mmCIF file with all atom_site columns, C-alpha atoms in Angstrom:
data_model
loop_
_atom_site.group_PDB
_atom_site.id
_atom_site.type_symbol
_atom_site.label_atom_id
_atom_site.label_alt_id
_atom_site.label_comp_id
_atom_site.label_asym_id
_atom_site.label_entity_id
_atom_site.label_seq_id
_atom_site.pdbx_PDB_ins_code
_atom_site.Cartn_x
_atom_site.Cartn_y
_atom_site.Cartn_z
_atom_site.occupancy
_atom_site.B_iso_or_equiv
_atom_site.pdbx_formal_charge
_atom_site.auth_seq_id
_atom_site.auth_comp_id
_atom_site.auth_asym_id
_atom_site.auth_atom_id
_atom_site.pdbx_PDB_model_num
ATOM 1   C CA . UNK A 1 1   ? 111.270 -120.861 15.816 1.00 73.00 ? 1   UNK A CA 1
ATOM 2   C CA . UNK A 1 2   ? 108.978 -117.843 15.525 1.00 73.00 ? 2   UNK A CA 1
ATOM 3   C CA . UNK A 1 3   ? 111.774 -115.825 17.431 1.00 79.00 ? 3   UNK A CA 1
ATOM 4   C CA . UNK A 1 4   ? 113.062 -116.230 14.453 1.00 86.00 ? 4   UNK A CA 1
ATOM 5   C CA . UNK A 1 5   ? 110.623 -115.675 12.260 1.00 84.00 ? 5   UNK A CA 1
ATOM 6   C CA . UNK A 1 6   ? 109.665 -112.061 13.741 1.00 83.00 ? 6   UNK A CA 1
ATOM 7   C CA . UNK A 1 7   ? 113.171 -111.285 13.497 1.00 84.00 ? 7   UNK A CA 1
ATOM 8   C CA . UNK A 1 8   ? 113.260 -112.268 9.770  1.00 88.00 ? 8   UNK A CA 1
ATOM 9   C CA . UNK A 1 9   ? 110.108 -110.239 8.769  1.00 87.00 ? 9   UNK A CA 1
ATOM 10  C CA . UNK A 1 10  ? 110.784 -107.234 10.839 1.00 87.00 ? 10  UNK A CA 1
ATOM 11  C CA . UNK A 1 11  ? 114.567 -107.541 9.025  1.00 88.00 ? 11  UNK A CA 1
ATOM 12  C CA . UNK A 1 12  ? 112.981 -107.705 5.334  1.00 90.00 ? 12  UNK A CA 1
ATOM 13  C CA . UNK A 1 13  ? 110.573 -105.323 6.645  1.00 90.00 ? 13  UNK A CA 1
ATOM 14  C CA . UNK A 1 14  ? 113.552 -102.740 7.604  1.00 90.00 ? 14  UNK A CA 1
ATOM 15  C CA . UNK A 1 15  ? 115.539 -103.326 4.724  1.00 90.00 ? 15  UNK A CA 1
ATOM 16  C CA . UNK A 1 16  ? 113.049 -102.977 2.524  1.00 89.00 ? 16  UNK A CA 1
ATOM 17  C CA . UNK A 1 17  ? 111.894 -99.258  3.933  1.00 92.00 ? 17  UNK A CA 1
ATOM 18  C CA . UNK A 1 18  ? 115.793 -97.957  4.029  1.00 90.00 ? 18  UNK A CA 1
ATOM 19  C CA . UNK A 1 19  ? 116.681 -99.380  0.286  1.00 89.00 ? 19  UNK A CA 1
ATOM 20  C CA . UNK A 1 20  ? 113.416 -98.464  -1.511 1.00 92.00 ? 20  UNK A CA 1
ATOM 21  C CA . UNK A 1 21  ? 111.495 -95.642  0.485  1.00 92.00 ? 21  UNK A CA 1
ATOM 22  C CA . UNK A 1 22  ? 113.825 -92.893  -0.068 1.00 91.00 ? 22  UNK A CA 1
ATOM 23  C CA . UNK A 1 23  ? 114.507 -94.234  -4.373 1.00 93.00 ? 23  UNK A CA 1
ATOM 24  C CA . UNK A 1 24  ? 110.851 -93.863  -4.813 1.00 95.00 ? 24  UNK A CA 1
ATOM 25  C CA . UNK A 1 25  ? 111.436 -90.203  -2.637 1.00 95.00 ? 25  UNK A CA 1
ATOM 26  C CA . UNK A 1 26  ? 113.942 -89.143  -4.691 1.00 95.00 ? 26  UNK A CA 1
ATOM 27  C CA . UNK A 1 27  ? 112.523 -90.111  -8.241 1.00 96.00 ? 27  UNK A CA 1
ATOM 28  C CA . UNK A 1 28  ? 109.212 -89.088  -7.876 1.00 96.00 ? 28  UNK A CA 1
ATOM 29  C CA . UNK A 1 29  ? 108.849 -86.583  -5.064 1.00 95.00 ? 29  UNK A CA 1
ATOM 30  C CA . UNK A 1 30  ? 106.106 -86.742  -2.370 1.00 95.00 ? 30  UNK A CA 1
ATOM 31  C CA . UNK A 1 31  ? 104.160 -88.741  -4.635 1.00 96.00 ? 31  UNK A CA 1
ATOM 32  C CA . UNK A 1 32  ? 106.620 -91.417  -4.246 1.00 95.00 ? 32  UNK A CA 1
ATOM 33  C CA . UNK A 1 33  ? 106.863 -91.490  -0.614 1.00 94.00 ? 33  UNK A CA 1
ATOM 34  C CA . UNK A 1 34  ? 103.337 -92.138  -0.576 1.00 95.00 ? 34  UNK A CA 1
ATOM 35  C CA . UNK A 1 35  ? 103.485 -94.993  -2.996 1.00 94.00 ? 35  UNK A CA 1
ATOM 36  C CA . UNK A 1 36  ? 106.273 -96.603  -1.349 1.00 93.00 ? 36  UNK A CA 1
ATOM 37  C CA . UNK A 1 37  ? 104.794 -96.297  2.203  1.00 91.00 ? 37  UNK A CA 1
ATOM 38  C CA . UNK A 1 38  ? 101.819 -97.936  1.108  1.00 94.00 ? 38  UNK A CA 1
ATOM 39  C CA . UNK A 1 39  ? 102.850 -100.472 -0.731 1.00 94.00 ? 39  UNK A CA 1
ATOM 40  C CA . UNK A 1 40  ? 106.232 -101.254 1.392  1.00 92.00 ? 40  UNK A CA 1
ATOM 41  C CA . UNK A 1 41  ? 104.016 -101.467 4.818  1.00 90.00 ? 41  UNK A CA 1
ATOM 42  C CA . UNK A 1 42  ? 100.876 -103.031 2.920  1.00 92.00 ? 42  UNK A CA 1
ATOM 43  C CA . UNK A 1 43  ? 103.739 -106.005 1.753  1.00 92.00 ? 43  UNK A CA 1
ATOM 44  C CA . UNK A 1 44  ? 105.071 -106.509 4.900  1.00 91.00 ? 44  UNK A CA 1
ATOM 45  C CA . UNK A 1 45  ? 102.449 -106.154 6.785  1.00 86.00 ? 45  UNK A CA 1
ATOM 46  C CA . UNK A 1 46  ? 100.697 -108.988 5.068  1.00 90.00 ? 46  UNK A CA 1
ATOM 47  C CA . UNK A 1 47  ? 103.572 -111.161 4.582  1.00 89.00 ? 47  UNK A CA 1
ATOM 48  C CA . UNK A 1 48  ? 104.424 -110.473 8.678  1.00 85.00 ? 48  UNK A CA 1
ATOM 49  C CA . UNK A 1 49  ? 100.618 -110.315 10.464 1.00 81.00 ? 49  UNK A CA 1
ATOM 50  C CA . UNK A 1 50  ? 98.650  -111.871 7.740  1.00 84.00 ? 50  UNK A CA 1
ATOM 51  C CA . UNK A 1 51  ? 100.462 -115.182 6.409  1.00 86.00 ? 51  UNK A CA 1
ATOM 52  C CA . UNK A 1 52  ? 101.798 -115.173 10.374 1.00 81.00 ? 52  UNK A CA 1
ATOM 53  C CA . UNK A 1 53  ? 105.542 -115.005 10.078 1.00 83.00 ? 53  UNK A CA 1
ATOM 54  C CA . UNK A 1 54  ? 106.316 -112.923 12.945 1.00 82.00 ? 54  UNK A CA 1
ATOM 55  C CA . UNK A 1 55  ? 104.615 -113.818 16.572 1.00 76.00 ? 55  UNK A CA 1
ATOM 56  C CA . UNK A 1 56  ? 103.551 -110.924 18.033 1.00 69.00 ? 56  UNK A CA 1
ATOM 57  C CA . UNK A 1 57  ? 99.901  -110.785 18.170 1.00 66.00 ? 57  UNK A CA 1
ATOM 58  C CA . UNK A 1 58  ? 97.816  -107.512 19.216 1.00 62.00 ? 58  UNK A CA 1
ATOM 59  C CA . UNK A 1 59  ? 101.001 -105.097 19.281 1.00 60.00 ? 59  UNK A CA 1
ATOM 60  C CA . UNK A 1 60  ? 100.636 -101.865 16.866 1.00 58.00 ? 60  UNK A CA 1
ATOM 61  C CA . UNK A 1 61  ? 103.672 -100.954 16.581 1.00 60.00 ? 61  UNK A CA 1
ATOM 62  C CA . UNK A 1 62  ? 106.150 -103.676 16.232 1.00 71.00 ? 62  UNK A CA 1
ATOM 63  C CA . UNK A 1 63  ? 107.177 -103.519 12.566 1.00 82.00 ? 63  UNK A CA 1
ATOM 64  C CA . UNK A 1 64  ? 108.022 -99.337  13.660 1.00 81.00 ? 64  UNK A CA 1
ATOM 65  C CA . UNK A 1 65  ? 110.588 -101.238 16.185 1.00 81.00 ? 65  UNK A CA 1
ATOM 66  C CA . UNK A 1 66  ? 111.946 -103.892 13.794 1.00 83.00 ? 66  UNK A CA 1
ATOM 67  C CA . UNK A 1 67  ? 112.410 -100.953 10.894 1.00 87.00 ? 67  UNK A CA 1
ATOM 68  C CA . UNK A 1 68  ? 113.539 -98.303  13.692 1.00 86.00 ? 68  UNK A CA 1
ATOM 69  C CA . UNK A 1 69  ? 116.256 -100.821 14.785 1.00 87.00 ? 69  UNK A CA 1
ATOM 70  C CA . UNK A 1 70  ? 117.202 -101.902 11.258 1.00 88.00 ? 70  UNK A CA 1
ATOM 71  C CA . UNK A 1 71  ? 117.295 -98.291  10.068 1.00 87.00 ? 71  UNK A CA 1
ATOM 72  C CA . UNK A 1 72  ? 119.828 -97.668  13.008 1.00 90.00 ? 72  UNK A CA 1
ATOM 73  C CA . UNK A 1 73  ? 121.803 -100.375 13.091 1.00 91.00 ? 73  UNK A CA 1
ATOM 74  C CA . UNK A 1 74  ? 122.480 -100.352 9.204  1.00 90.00 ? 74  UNK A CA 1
ATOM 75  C CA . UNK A 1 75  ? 123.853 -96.327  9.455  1.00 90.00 ? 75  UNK A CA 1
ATOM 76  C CA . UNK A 1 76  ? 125.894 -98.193  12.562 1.00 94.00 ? 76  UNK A CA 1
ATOM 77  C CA . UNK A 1 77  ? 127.290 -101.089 9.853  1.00 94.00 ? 77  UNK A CA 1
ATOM 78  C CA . UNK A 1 78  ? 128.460 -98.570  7.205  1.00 93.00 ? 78  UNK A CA 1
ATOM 79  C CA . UNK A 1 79  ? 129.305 -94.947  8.882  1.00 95.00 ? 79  UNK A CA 1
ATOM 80  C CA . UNK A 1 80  ? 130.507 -96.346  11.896 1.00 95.00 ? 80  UNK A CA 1
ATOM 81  C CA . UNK A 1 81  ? 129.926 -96.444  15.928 1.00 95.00 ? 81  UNK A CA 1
ATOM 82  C CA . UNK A 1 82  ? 129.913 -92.679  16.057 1.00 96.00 ? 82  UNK A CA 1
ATOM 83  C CA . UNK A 1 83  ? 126.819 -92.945  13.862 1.00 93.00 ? 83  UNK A CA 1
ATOM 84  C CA . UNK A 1 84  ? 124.653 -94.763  16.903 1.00 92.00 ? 84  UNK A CA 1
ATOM 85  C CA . UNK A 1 85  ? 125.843 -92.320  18.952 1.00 94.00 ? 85  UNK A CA 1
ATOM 86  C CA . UNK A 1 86  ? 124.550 -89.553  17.321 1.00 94.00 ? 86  UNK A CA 1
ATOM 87  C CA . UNK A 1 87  ? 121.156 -90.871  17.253 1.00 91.00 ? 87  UNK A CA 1
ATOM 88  C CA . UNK A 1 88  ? 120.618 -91.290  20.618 1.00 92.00 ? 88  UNK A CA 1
ATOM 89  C CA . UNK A 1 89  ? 119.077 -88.262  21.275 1.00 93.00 ? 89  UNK A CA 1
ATOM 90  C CA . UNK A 1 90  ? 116.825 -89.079  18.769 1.00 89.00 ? 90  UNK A CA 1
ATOM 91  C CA . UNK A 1 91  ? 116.026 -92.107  19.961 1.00 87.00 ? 91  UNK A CA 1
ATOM 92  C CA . UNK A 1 92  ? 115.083 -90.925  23.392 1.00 91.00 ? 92  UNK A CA 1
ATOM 93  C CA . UNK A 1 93  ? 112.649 -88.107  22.043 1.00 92.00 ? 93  UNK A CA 1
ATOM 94  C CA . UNK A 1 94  ? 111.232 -91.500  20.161 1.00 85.00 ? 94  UNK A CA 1
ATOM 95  C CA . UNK A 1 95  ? 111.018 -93.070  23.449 1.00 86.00 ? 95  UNK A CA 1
ATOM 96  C CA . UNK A 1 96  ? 109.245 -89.983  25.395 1.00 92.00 ? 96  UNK A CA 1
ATOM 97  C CA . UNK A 1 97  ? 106.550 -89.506  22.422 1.00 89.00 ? 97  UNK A CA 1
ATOM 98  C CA . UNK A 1 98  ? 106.567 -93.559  22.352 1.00 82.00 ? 98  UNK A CA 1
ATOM 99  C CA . UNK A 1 99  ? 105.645 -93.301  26.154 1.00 88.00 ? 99  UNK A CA 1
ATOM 100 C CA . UNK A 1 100 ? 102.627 -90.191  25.742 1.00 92.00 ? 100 UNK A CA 1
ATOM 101 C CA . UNK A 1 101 ? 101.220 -91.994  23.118 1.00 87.00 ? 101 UNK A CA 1
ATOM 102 C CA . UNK A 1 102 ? 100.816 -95.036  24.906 1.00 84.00 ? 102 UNK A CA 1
ATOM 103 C CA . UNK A 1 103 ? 99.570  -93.190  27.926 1.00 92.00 ? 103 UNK A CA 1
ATOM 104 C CA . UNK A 1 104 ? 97.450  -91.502  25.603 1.00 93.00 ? 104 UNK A CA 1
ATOM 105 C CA . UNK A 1 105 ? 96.078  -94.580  23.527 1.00 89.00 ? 105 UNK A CA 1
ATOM 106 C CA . UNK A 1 106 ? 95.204  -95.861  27.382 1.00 92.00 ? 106 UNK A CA 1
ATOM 107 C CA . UNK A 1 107 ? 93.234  -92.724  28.747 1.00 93.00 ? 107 UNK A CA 1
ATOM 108 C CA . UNK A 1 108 ? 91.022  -93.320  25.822 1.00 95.00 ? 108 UNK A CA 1
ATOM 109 C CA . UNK A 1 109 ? 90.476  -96.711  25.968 1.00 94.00 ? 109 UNK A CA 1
ATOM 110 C CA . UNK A 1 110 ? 89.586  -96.654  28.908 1.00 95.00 ? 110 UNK A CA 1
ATOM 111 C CA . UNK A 1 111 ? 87.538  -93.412  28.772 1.00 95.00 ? 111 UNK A CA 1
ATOM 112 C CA . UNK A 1 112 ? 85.501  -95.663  25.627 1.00 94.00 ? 112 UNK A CA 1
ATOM 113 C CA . UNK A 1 113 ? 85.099  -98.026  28.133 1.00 94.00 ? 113 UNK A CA 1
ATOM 114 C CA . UNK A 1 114 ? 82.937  -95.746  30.248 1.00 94.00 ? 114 UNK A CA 1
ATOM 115 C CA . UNK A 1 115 ? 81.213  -94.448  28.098 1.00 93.00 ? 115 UNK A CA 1
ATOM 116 C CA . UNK A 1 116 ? 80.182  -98.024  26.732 1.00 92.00 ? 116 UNK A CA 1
ATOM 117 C CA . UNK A 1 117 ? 79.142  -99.068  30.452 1.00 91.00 ? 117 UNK A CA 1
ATOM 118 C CA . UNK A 1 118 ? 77.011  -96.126  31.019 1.00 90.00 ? 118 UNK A CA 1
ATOM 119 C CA . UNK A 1 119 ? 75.263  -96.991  27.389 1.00 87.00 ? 119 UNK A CA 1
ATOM 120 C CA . UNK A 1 120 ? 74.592  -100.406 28.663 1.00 86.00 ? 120 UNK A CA 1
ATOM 121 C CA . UNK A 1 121 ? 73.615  -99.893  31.777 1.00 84.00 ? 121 UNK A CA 1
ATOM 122 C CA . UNK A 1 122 ? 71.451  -96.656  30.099 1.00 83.00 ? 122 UNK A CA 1
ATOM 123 C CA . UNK A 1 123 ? 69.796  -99.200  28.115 1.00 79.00 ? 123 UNK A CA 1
ATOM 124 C CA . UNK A 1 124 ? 69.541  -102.237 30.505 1.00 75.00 ? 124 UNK A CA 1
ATOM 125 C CA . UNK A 1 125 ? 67.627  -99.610  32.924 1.00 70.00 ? 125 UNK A CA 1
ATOM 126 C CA . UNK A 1 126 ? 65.315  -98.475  29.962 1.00 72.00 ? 126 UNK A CA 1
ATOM 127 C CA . UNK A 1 127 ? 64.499  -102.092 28.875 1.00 66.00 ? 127 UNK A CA 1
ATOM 128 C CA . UNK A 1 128 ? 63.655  -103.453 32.661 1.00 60.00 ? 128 UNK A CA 1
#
């Protein structure tokens, strides 16, 4: 059942972004996209992570997916098969920086890591 809850928020989530993100572009400029980013991802974040409708706990980037698919999928639904198509190379550059910054997000953590074990054992050597 929280299959398919996750799939329901990340859906509402994605529909939400492709309806109302670009009207709130359009009408009010740059000013608008920032409005509509934060209160579009602020909504559905709480409504997904907070109140616990989707079950995918500790991943960053999982409403990205569910809109990213959504986003696709709905230019597939009304322009056509040709219109995946054509974003497949887009896809795979999201892919390749998807894949550096993951590799990147794990260098650091585990160059923080370090750093933290040499503080304690800096300070468990000091206090002995």
């Amino acid at each position: 059942m929280k299959n398919i809850g996750s799939i329901i928020g990340f859906a509402i989530a994605g529909i939400f972004v492709m309806s109302v993100w670009g009207a709130f572009v359009e009408a009010y400029g740059i000013f608008g996209g920032w409005f509509a980013g934060l209160i579009i991802i602020s909504i559905m974040w709480f409504m997904n992570h907070y109140l616990g409708l989707v079950a995918n706990e500790g991943a960053a980037v999982d409403m990205a997916a569910g809109i990213a698919i959504c986003g696709t999928m709905r230019d597939v639904f009304l322009h056509g098969v040709q219109a995946g198509i054509d974003s497949l190379p887009t896809l795979a550059f999201v892919a390749i920086g998807a894949a550096i910054g993951g590799i990147t997000a794990v260098a650091v953590e585990k160059m923080w890591a370090e750093r933290d074990a040499s503080v304690a054992a800096q300070s468990k050597d000091i206090s002995a």
